[in-house]
Coordinates of N, CA and C in Angstrom, one line a residue:
Chain A
D567 N 8.9 -7.5 28.5 CA 8.1 -7.8 27.5 C 9.1 -8.6 26.6
V568 N 8.4 -9.7 25.9 CA 9.0 -10.3 24.7 C 9.1 -9.5 23.5
V569 N 10.2 -9.5 23.0 CA 10.7 -8.6 21.8 C 10.8 -9.4 20.5
L570 N 10.0 -9.5 19.7 CA 10.0 -10.1 18.2 C 10.8 -9.2 17.3
T571 N 11.8 -9.7 16.8 CA 12.3 -9.1 15.7 C 12.5 -9.7 14.4
Q572 N 11.6 -8.9 13.7 CA 11.5 -9.5 12.2 C 12.6 -8.7 11.1
T573 N 13.1 -9.7 10.3 CA 13.9 -9.3 9.1 C 13.6 -10.0 7.9
P574 N 13.7 -9.4 6.8 CA 14.1 -8.0 6.6 C 12.8 -7.1 6.9
P575 N 12.9 -5.7 7.2 CA 11.7 -4.8 7.1 C 11.1 -4.7 5.9
T576 N 11.8 -4.8 4.9 CA 10.9 -4.9 3.3 C 11.8 -5.8 2.6
L577 N 10.9 -6.4 1.9 CA 11.2 -7.6 0.9 C 10.6 -7.3 -0.4
S578 N 11.6 -7.1 -1.6 CA 11.0 -7.0 -2.9 C 11.3 -8.3 -3.5
A579 N 10.3 -8.6 -4.4 CA 10.2 -9.9 -4.9 C 9.7 -9.9 -6.3
T580 N 10.1 -10.7 -7.3 CA 9.3 -11.0 -8.3 C 8.3 -12.2 -8.2
I581 N 7.3 -12.1 -9.1 CA 6.3 -13.0 -9.1 C 7.0 -14.4 -9.3
G582 N 6.4 -15.3 -8.3 CA 7.2 -16.8 -8.8 C 8.3 -16.8 -7.9
Q583 N 9.0 -15.8 -7.3 CA 10.1 -16.0 -6.4 C 9.8 -16.6 -5.1
S584 N 10.4 -17.2 -4.6 CA 10.6 -17.8 -3.3 C 11.4 -16.8 -2.2
V585 N 10.5 -16.6 -1.4 CA 11.0 -15.7 -0.1 C 10.9 -16.3 1.1
S586 N 11.8 -15.7 2.2 CA 11.7 -16.2 3.6 C 11.8 -14.8 4.6
I587 N 11.1 -15.0 5.6 CA 11.1 -14.1 6.5 C 11.4 -14.6 7.9
S588 N 12.4 -13.7 8.8 CA 12.7 -14.3 10.0 C 12.0 -13.6 11.0
C589 N 11.7 -14.3 11.9 CA 11.2 -13.7 13.4 C 11.9 -14.3 14.7
R590 N 12.7 -13.4 15.1 CA 13.6 -13.9 16.2 C 13.0 -13.1 17.7
S591 N 12.9 -14.3 18.6 CA 12.5 -13.6 19.9 C 13.4 -13.5 21.0
S592 N 13.1 -12.6 21.9 CA 14.0 -12.5 23.1 C 14.1 -13.2 24.2
Q593 N 13.1 -14.2 23.9 CA 12.9 -15.5 24.9 C 12.4 -16.6 24.1
S594 N 12.8 -17.8 24.8 CA 12.1 -18.8 24.0 C 10.6 -19.0 24.2
L595 N 9.8 -19.3 23.0 CA 8.4 -19.2 23.0 C 7.9 -20.6 23.3
L596 N 8.5 -21.5 23.8 CA 8.3 -22.7 24.4 C 7.5 -22.8 25.4
H597 N 5.9 -23.1 25.6 CA 5.4 -22.8 26.7 C 5.5 -24.2 27.3
S598 N 5.2 -24.3 28.9 CA 5.3 -25.0 29.6 C 4.3 -26.3 29.4
N599 N 3.5 -26.2 28.5 CA 2.5 -27.0 28.1 C 2.7 -27.6 26.9
G600 N 4.1 -27.4 26.3 CA 4.5 -28.1 25.3 C 4.4 -27.3 23.9
N601 N 3.2 -26.4 23.7 CA 3.1 -25.8 22.6 C 4.1 -24.6 22.6
T602 N 4.2 -24.0 21.3 CA 4.9 -22.8 21.1 C 4.0 -21.8 20.2
Y603 N 3.5 -21.1 21.1 CA 2.3 -20.1 20.4 C 3.0 -18.8 19.7
L604 N 3.4 -19.2 18.5 CA 3.9 -18.4 17.3 C 3.0 -18.4 16.2
H605 N 2.5 -17.3 15.9 CA 1.7 -17.4 14.6 C 2.2 -16.2 13.6
W606 N 1.9 -16.5 12.5 CA 2.1 -15.7 11.3 C 0.9 -14.8 10.9
L607 N 0.9 -13.5 10.5 CA -0.4 -12.9 10.0 C 0.1 -12.2 8.6
L608 N -0.9 -12.1 7.9 CA -0.7 -11.1 6.6 C -1.8 -10.1 6.8
Q609 N -1.3 -8.7 6.5 CA -2.1 -7.6 6.5 C -2.0 -7.0 5.3
R610 N -3.0 -7.3 4.4 CA -2.9 -6.9 2.7 C -3.5 -5.1 3.0
P611 N -3.1 -4.5 2.0 CA -3.4 -2.9 2.4 C -4.8 -2.7 2.4
G612 N -5.2 -1.7 3.6 CA -6.4 -1.5 3.7 C -7.3 -2.6 4.4
Q613 N -6.6 -3.5 4.7 CA -7.5 -4.7 5.4 C -7.0 -5.1 6.8
S614 N -7.7 -5.9 7.3 CA -7.3 -6.4 8.8 C -6.4 -7.7 8.6
P615 N -5.5 -7.9 9.5 CA -4.7 -9.0 9.7 C -5.4 -10.1 9.3
Q616 N -4.7 -11.2 8.9 CA -5.5 -12.4 8.5 C -4.5 -13.7 9.0
L617 N -4.8 -14.7 9.7 CA -4.0 -15.7 10.2 C -3.5 -16.4 9.0
L618 N -2.3 -16.7 8.7 CA -1.8 -17.5 7.6 C -1.0 -19.1 8.6
I619 N -0.5 -18.7 9.6 CA 0.2 -20.1 10.0 C 0.0 -20.0 11.7
Y620 N -0.4 -21.1 12.4 CA -0.4 -21.1 13.8 C 0.4 -22.1 14.3
L621 N 0.8 -21.9 15.7 CA 1.7 -22.7 16.3 C 3.0 -23.2 15.2
V622 N 3.6 -22.1 14.9 CA 4.8 -22.5 14.3 C 4.7 -22.6 12.7
S623 N 3.9 -23.8 12.5 CA 3.9 -24.4 11.2 C 2.6 -25.0 10.8
R624 N 1.6 -24.8 11.4 CA 0.3 -25.2 11.1 C -0.4 -24.3 10.1
L625 N -0.8 -24.8 8.9 CA -1.4 -24.0 8.1 C -2.9 -23.7 8.3
E626 N -3.1 -22.4 8.3 CA -4.5 -22.1 8.6 C -5.7 -22.6 7.3
S627 N -6.8 -23.0 7.6 CA -7.6 -23.5 6.7 C -7.7 -22.4 5.6
G628 N -7.7 -22.8 4.4 CA -8.1 -21.9 3.4 C -6.8 -21.0 2.8
V629 N -5.6 -21.4 3.4 CA -4.4 -20.6 3.3 C -3.5 -21.6 2.1
P630 N -3.1 -21.0 0.9 CA -2.5 -21.6 0.1 C -1.1 -22.4 0.7
N631 N -0.9 -23.5 0.1 CA 0.2 -24.2 0.8 C 1.4 -23.8 0.3
R632 N 1.6 -22.7 -0.6 CA 2.7 -21.9 -0.7 C 3.5 -21.4 0.6
F633 N 2.6 -21.2 1.4 CA 3.0 -20.8 2.8 C 3.4 -21.8 3.9
S634 N 4.7 -21.6 4.5 CA 5.1 -22.6 5.3 C 5.8 -22.0 6.6
G635 N 5.9 -22.6 7.6 CA 6.7 -22.1 8.7 C 7.4 -23.1 9.4
S636 N 8.4 -22.7 10.1 CA 9.2 -23.4 10.6 C 10.0 -22.7 11.8
G637 N 10.7 -23.6 12.7 CA 11.4 -23.0 13.8 C 11.1 -23.7 15.1
S638 N 11.9 -23.3 16.1 CA 11.7 -23.5 17.5 C 12.4 -22.7 18.4
G639 N 11.9 -22.6 19.5 CA 12.6 -21.9 20.7 C 12.7 -20.4 20.5
T640 N 13.7 -19.9 19.8 CA 13.6 -18.1 19.5 C 13.7 -17.9 18.1
D641 N 13.9 -18.7 17.3 CA 14.0 -18.5 15.9 C 12.9 -19.2 15.1
F642 N 12.3 -18.5 14.2 CA 11.0 -18.7 13.3 C 11.2 -18.1 11.9
T643 N 10.5 -18.9 10.9 CA 10.8 -18.6 9.7 C 9.5 -18.7 8.9
L644 N 9.1 -17.8 8.2 CA 7.8 -18.0 7.3 C 8.4 -18.0 5.7
K645 N 8.0 -19.1 5.0 CA 8.7 -19.2 3.8 C 7.3 -19.0 2.7
I646 N 7.5 -18.4 2.0 CA 6.5 -18.3 0.3 C 7.3 -18.8 -0.5
S647 N 6.5 -20.1 -1.2 CA 7.4 -20.8 -2.2 C 6.6 -20.4 -3.6
G648 N 7.0 -19.4 -4.1 CA 6.4 -18.8 -5.2 C 5.3 -17.7 -5.0
V649 N 6.0 -16.4 -4.8 CA 5.1 -15.4 -4.5 C 4.3 -15.0 -5.6
E650 N 2.9 -14.8 -5.1 CA 1.9 -14.4 -6.2 C 1.5 -13.0 -5.9
A651 N 0.7 -12.3 -6.7 CA 0.6 -10.7 -6.5 C -0.4 -10.6 -5.3
E652 N -1.4 -11.7 -5.0 CA -2.1 -11.5 -3.8 C -1.4 -11.5 -2.6
D653 N 0.1 -12.0 -2.5 CA 0.7 -12.2 -1.2 C 1.2 -10.8 -0.8
L654 N 1.2 -9.7 -1.7 CA 1.6 -8.5 -1.1 C 0.9 -7.9 0.0
G655 N 1.7 -7.4 0.9 CA 1.4 -6.8 1.9 C 2.4 -6.7 3.3
V656 N 1.9 -6.5 4.4 CA 2.9 -6.9 5.7 C 2.7 -8.1 6.4
Y657 N 3.7 -8.8 6.8 CA 3.5 -10.1 7.3 C 4.0 -9.7 8.8
Y658 N 3.4 -10.3 9.7 CA 3.7 -9.9 11.1 C 4.0 -11.6 11.9
C659 N 4.6 -11.7 12.6 CA 4.7 -12.7 13.6 C 4.1 -12.2 15.1
V660 N 3.5 -13.2 15.7 CA 2.9 -12.7 17.1 C 3.1 -13.8 17.9
Q661 N 3.4 -13.7 19.2 CA 3.4 -14.6 20.0 C 2.5 -14.3 21.2
G662 N 2.1 -15.6 21.7 CA 1.1 -15.6 22.8 C 1.6 -16.5 24.1
T663 N 2.7 -16.8 23.9 CA 3.5 -17.6 25.1 C 3.6 -16.9 26.4
H664 N 4.1 -15.7 26.2 CA 4.3 -14.9 27.4 C 3.5 -13.8 27.4
A665 N 2.8 -13.3 28.7 CA 2.3 -12.0 28.7 C 3.1 -11.0 28.8
P666 N 2.8 -9.7 28.3 CA 1.9 -9.5 27.2 C 2.1 -9.9 26.0
W667 N 1.3 -10.5 25.1 CA 1.3 -11.0 23.7 C 1.9 -9.8 23.1
T668 N 3.0 -10.1 22.0 CA 3.3 -9.2 21.5 C 3.6 -9.5 19.7
F669 N 3.7 -8.4 19.1 CA 3.8 -8.7 17.8 C 5.4 -8.3 17.2
G670 N 5.8 -8.8 16.2 CA 6.9 -8.4 15.6 C 6.8 -7.0 14.7
G671 N 7.8 -6.2 14.3 CA 7.6 -5.2 13.7 C 7.0 -5.0 12.3
G672 N 7.0 -6.3 11.7 CA 6.4 -6.3 10.5 C 7.5 -6.4 9.3
T673 N 7.1 -7.2 8.3 CA 7.8 -7.2 6.9 C 6.9 -6.8 5.6
K674 N 7.3 -5.7 4.9 CA 6.3 -5.3 4.0 C 7.1 -6.2 2.6
L675 N 6.1 -7.1 2.1 CA 6.5 -7.5 0.7 C 6.0 -6.8 -0.3
E676 N 7.1 -6.4 -1.3 CA 6.6 -5.5 -2.4 C 6.7 -6.2 -3.6
L677 N 6.4 -5.9 -4.7 CA 6.8 -6.5 -6.1 C 7.9 -5.6 -6.6
K678 N 9.0 -6.4 -6.9 CA 10.2 -5.9 -7.5 C 9.9 -5.3 -9.2
Chain B
Q347 N -19.6 -19.9 10.8 CA -18.7 -19.0 10.4 C -18.5 -17.9 11.3
V348 N -17.0 -17.6 11.7 CA -16.9 -16.8 12.7 C -16.7 -15.4 12.2
T349 N -17.4 -14.5 12.9 CA -17.3 -13.0 12.3 C -17.1 -12.1 13.8
L350 N -16.4 -11.0 13.5 CA -16.3 -10.0 14.6 C -16.7 -8.6 14.0
K351 N -17.1 -7.8 14.7 CA -17.3 -6.3 14.3 C -17.3 -5.4 15.4
E352 N -16.5 -4.4 15.1 CA -16.0 -3.7 16.2 C -16.8 -2.2 16.1
S353 N -17.5 -1.4 17.1 CA -18.1 -0.4 16.9 C -17.7 0.6 18.0
G354 N -17.8 1.8 17.9 CA -17.0 3.0 18.5 C -17.5 4.3 18.2
P355 N -17.1 5.3 18.9 CA -17.6 6.6 18.6 C -16.9 7.5 17.3
G356 N -15.9 6.8 17.0 CA -15.2 7.3 15.7 C -14.2 8.8 16.2
I357 N -14.7 9.7 16.9 CA -14.1 10.8 17.3 C -14.3 11.1 18.8
L358 N -13.5 11.5 19.7 CA -13.5 12.1 20.8 C -12.4 12.8 21.3
Q359 N -12.7 13.6 22.5 CA -11.9 14.8 22.9 C -10.7 14.1 23.8
P360 N -9.7 14.7 23.7 CA -8.7 14.5 25.0 C -9.3 14.2 26.5
S361 N -9.0 13.4 27.1 CA -9.4 13.0 28.3 C -10.5 12.5 28.6
Q362 N -11.3 12.1 27.5 CA -12.7 11.6 27.5 C -12.5 9.9 27.7
T363 N -13.3 9.2 27.8 CA -13.3 7.6 28.0 C -13.8 7.1 26.7
L364 N -12.9 6.2 25.9 CA -13.4 5.5 24.7 C -14.3 4.2 25.3
S365 N -15.1 4.0 24.5 CA -16.0 2.6 24.9 C -16.1 2.0 23.7
L366 N -15.7 0.8 23.5 CA -15.8 0.0 22.0 C -16.7 -1.2 22.5
T367 N -17.2 -1.6 21.3 CA -17.9 -3.0 21.7 C -17.7 -3.7 20.5
C368 N -17.4 -5.0 20.7 CA -17.1 -6.2 19.7 C -18.2 -7.1 19.6
S369 N -19.0 -7.1 18.4 CA -20.0 -7.9 18.5 C -19.6 -9.2 17.6
F370 N -19.8 -10.4 17.8 CA -19.4 -11.5 17.4 C -20.3 -12.6 17.1
S371 N -20.1 -13.5 16.1 CA -20.9 -14.8 15.8 C -20.1 -15.8 15.5
G372 N -20.7 -17.2 15.6 CA -19.9 -18.1 15.3 C -18.9 -18.8 16.4
F373 N -19.2 -18.4 17.4 CA -18.5 -18.8 18.7 C -19.2 -18.3 19.7
S374 N -19.1 -19.0 20.8 CA -19.3 -18.4 22.3 C -18.3 -18.2 23.4
L375 N -18.4 -17.0 23.7 CA -17.2 -16.9 24.9 C -17.5 -17.6 26.2
S376 N -18.5 -18.3 26.3 CA -18.7 -19.3 27.4 C -18.1 -20.7 27.1
T377 N -17.4 -20.8 25.8 CA -16.8 -22.1 25.7 C -15.5 -22.4 26.2
Y378 N -15.1 -23.4 27.0 CA -13.9 -23.5 27.3 C -12.8 -23.1 26.4
G379 N -11.9 -22.4 27.2 CA -10.5 -22.0 26.4 C -10.7 -20.7 25.3
M380 N -11.8 -20.5 25.1 CA -12.3 -19.1 24.3 C -11.7 -18.0 24.9
C381 N -11.2 -16.9 23.9 CA -10.9 -15.8 24.6 C -10.8 -14.6 23.4
V382 N -11.3 -13.6 23.7 CA -11.4 -12.3 22.9 C -10.5 -11.1 23.3
G383 N -9.8 -10.6 22.5 CA -8.8 -9.6 22.8 C -8.9 -8.5 21.9
W384 N -8.3 -7.2 22.3 CA -8.2 -6.1 21.5 C -7.1 -5.6 21.2
I385 N -6.7 -5.1 20.2 CA -5.6 -4.8 19.4 C -5.8 -3.6 18.7
R386 N -4.6 -2.7 18.7 CA -4.8 -1.5 18.0 C -3.5 -1.1 17.1
Q387 N -3.8 -0.3 16.1 CA -2.8 0.2 15.1 C -2.8 1.4 14.8
S388 N -1.7 2.2 15.1 CA -1.7 3.4 14.8 C -1.4 3.5 13.3
S389 N -1.5 4.6 12.9 CA -1.5 4.9 11.1 C -0.2 4.7 10.8
G390 N -0.1 3.7 10.0 CA 1.3 3.3 9.1 C 2.2 2.5 10.4
K391 N 1.9 2.2 11.4 CA 2.6 1.6 12.4 C 2.3 0.3 12.6
G392 N 2.8 -0.2 13.6 CA 2.5 -1.9 13.9 C 1.3 -2.0 14.8
L393 N 1.4 -3.3 15.5 CA 0.3 -3.7 16.2 C 0.6 -3.8 17.5
E394 N -0.3 -3.4 18.5 CA -0.3 -3.5 19.7 C -1.5 -4.1 20.6
W395 N -1.0 -5.2 21.4 CA -2.2 -6.1 22.1 C -2.3 -5.2 23.5
L396 N -3.7 -5.1 23.4 CA -4.2 -4.2 24.7 C -4.8 -4.9 25.8
A397 N -5.8 -6.1 25.6 CA -6.3 -6.8 26.5 C -7.0 -7.9 26.1
N398 N -7.2 -9.1 26.8 CA -8.0 -10.2 26.5 C -8.9 -10.5 27.6
I399 N -10.0 -11.2 27.3 CA -10.9 -11.6 28.3 C -11.2 -13.0 27.9
W400 N -11.5 -14.1 29.0 CA -11.5 -15.4 28.6 C -12.8 -15.9 29.0
W401 N -12.9 -17.2 28.7 CA -14.3 -17.8 28.9 C -14.8 -17.8 30.6
N402 N -13.6 -17.8 31.2 CA -14.0 -18.2 32.7 C -13.9 -16.6 33.3
D403 N -13.9 -15.6 32.6 CA -13.9 -14.2 32.9 C -12.4 -13.8 33.4
D404 N -11.4 -14.5 33.2 CA -10.0 -14.1 33.7 C -9.9 -12.9 32.6
K405 N -9.0 -11.9 33.1 CA -8.8 -10.8 32.0 C -7.1 -10.4 32.2
Y406 N -6.9 -10.1 31.0 CA -5.2 -9.7 31.0 C -5.2 -8.4 30.2
Y407 N -4.6 -7.5 31.0 CA -4.3 -6.3 30.3 C -2.6 -6.0 30.0
N408 N -2.3 -5.2 28.8 CA -1.0 -4.7 28.5 C -0.8 -4.0 29.7
P409 N 0.5 -4.3 30.5 CA 0.8 -3.5 31.5 C 1.2 -1.9 31.1
S410 N 1.5 -1.8 30.1 CA 2.0 -0.4 29.6 C 0.8 0.7 29.4
L411 N -0.7 0.0 29.4 CA -1.9 0.9 29.5 C -2.9 0.3 30.5
K412 N -2.1 -0.6 31.6 CA -3.1 -1.4 32.4 C -4.1 -0.3 33.3
N413 N -3.6 0.6 33.7 CA -4.4 1.6 34.7 C -5.6 2.2 33.9
R414 N -5.4 2.2 32.6 CA -6.4 2.7 31.7 C -7.5 1.8 31.1
L415 N -7.3 0.6 31.2 CA -8.0 -0.3 30.4 C -9.0 -1.0 31.3
T416 N -10.3 -1.4 30.8 CA -11.2 -2.0 31.5 C -11.9 -3.0 30.2
I417 N -11.7 -4.4 30.4 CA -12.4 -5.3 29.5 C -13.4 -6.0 30.2
S418 N -14.7 -6.3 29.6 CA -15.6 -7.0 29.9 C -16.3 -7.7 28.9
K419 N -17.5 -8.5 29.1 CA -18.1 -9.3 28.3 C -19.8 -9.8 28.7
D420 N -20.4 -9.7 27.6 CA -21.9 -9.9 27.8 C -21.9 -11.4 26.9
T421 N -21.8 -12.6 27.5 CA -21.8 -14.0 26.8 C -23.1 -14.2 26.3
S422 N -24.4 -13.7 27.1 CA -25.6 -13.9 26.4 C -25.8 -13.3 25.0
N423 N -25.2 -12.1 24.9 CA -25.3 -11.1 23.5 C -24.2 -11.3 22.6
N424 N -23.3 -12.2 23.0 CA -22.1 -12.4 22.1 C -21.2 -11.1 21.9
Q425 N -21.1 -10.3 23.0 CA -20.3 -9.0 22.9 C -19.1 -9.2 23.9
A426 N -18.0 -8.5 23.5 CA -17.1 -7.9 24.4 C -16.7 -6.6 24.3
F427 N -16.3 -5.9 25.3 CA -16.1 -4.5 25.6 C -14.9 -4.0 26.1
L428 N -14.6 -2.8 25.6 CA -13.0 -2.2 26.0 C -13.3 -0.8 26.4
K429 N -12.9 -0.4 27.6 CA -13.1 1.1 28.0 C -11.5 1.5 28.0
I430 N -11.1 2.7 27.7 CA -9.8 3.2 27.8 C -10.2 4.6 28.2
T431 N -9.7 5.0 29.5 CA -10.1 6.1 30.2 C -9.0 7.2 29.7
N432 N -9.2 8.5 30.0 CA -8.2 9.6 29.9 C -7.4 9.5 28.3
M433 N -8.2 9.5 27.3 CA -7.8 9.4 26.0 C -6.8 10.6 25.8
D434 N -5.9 10.4 24.8 CA -5.0 11.4 24.4 C -4.9 11.2 22.9
T435 N -4.2 12.2 22.3 CA -4.0 12.1 20.7 C -3.2 11.0 20.3
A436 N -2.2 10.4 21.2 CA -1.5 9.6 21.1 C -2.2 8.2 20.9
D437 N -3.5 8.3 21.3 CA -4.3 7.0 21.2 C -5.1 6.8 20.0
T438 N -5.0 7.8 19.1 CA -5.7 7.7 17.8 C -5.0 6.6 17.2
A439 N -6.1 5.6 16.7 CA -5.6 4.4 16.0 C -6.8 3.8 15.6
T440 N -6.6 2.6 14.7 CA -7.8 1.6 14.3 C -7.7 0.6 15.5
Y441 N -8.8 0.2 15.9 CA -8.9 -0.7 17.1 C -9.5 -1.9 16.7
Y442 N -9.0 -3.1 16.8 CA -9.4 -4.3 16.4 C -9.8 -5.1 17.4
C443 N -11.0 -6.1 17.4 CA -11.0 -7.2 18.4 C -10.8 -8.5 17.4
A444 N -10.2 -9.4 18.2 CA -10.0 -10.7 17.6 C -10.2 -11.9 18.5
R445 N -10.3 -12.9 17.8 CA -10.7 -14.0 18.6 C -9.5 -15.0 18.9
G446 N -9.0 -15.2 20.2 CA -7.7 -16.1 20.4 C -6.5 -15.3 19.9
L447 N -5.5 -15.9 19.7 CA -4.4 -15.2 19.2 C -4.4 -15.0 17.9
G448 N -5.3 -14.1 17.3 CA -5.4 -13.7 16.0 C -6.0 -14.6 14.9
H449 N -6.7 -15.7 15.5 CA -7.3 -16.5 14.6 C -8.2 -16.0 13.8
Y450 N -9.0 -14.9 14.2 CA -10.1 -14.4 13.5 C -10.1 -12.7 14.1
W451 N -10.2 -11.9 12.8 CA -10.1 -10.5 13.4 C -11.5 -9.7 12.9
G452 N -11.9 -8.6 13.5 CA -13.1 -7.8 12.9 C -12.3 -6.8 12.0
Q453 N -13.0 -6.0 11.4 CA -12.5 -5.1 10.3 C -12.0 -3.9 10.9
G454 N -12.1 -3.7 12.2 CA -11.6 -2.6 12.8 C -12.3 -1.3 12.8
V455 N -12.3 -0.5 13.8 CA -12.9 0.9 13.7 C -11.8 2.0 14.3
M456 N -11.9 2.9 13.5 CA -10.9 4.0 13.5 C -11.5 4.9 14.7
V457 N -10.7 5.3 15.4 CA -10.8 6.2 16.5 C -9.9 7.4 16.4
T458 N -10.4 8.6 16.4 CA -9.6 9.7 16.3 C -9.8 10.6 17.7
V459 N -8.7 11.0 18.3 CA -8.8 11.7 19.6 C -8.2 13.2 19.2
S460 N -9.3 14.1 19.1 CA -8.7 15.6 18.7 C -9.8 16.5 19.6
S461 N -8.8 17.6 19.7 CA -9.9 18.6 20.4 C -10.5 19.6 19.5

């Protein structure tokens, strides 16, 4: 199985601070069809996960543009440019290039 | 508007079979490329992908639970189903259904396995 390693496991930030989360894969996530099936999700406390970024860098409709994704191959990054209170929760990366689909262990974003 | 909603028994005893239903709207599982999957999350833990079913009835199972899982669909009624046999206390979790690779999620259903 593909292992997705997220760092850091916990992130403390102040409102307005910019932060980054890393997701490193044990295998390249470049599919033979040319797509890289790496998405980013946010799970707020008591809620279901929601999609933020899909295919590495595409912003889901309705998601604020302070969120951005980048990377290729095995190394991916989610950046939040100016944390807001509503951004608190657990962030997950998920890959769908290789079966079984797998999730990263999560990064909990807290207020400092 | 895409919505998904899970339903299930809430509580069951060890060794019983769990039957879950995902009722969805805003898309059709007969549309080319569409899929619905099941994911679970134990309390305070991470996410685990269980199974997918595709528009062409292809099915995918997580090998770690493959022998216990059966996924199916009713395209006419916009539903997908998951059965897990031989439930154990370790299977206590919130079970979610989702469209595609997590594009849309249901609210989740809590399933407790207890004697």
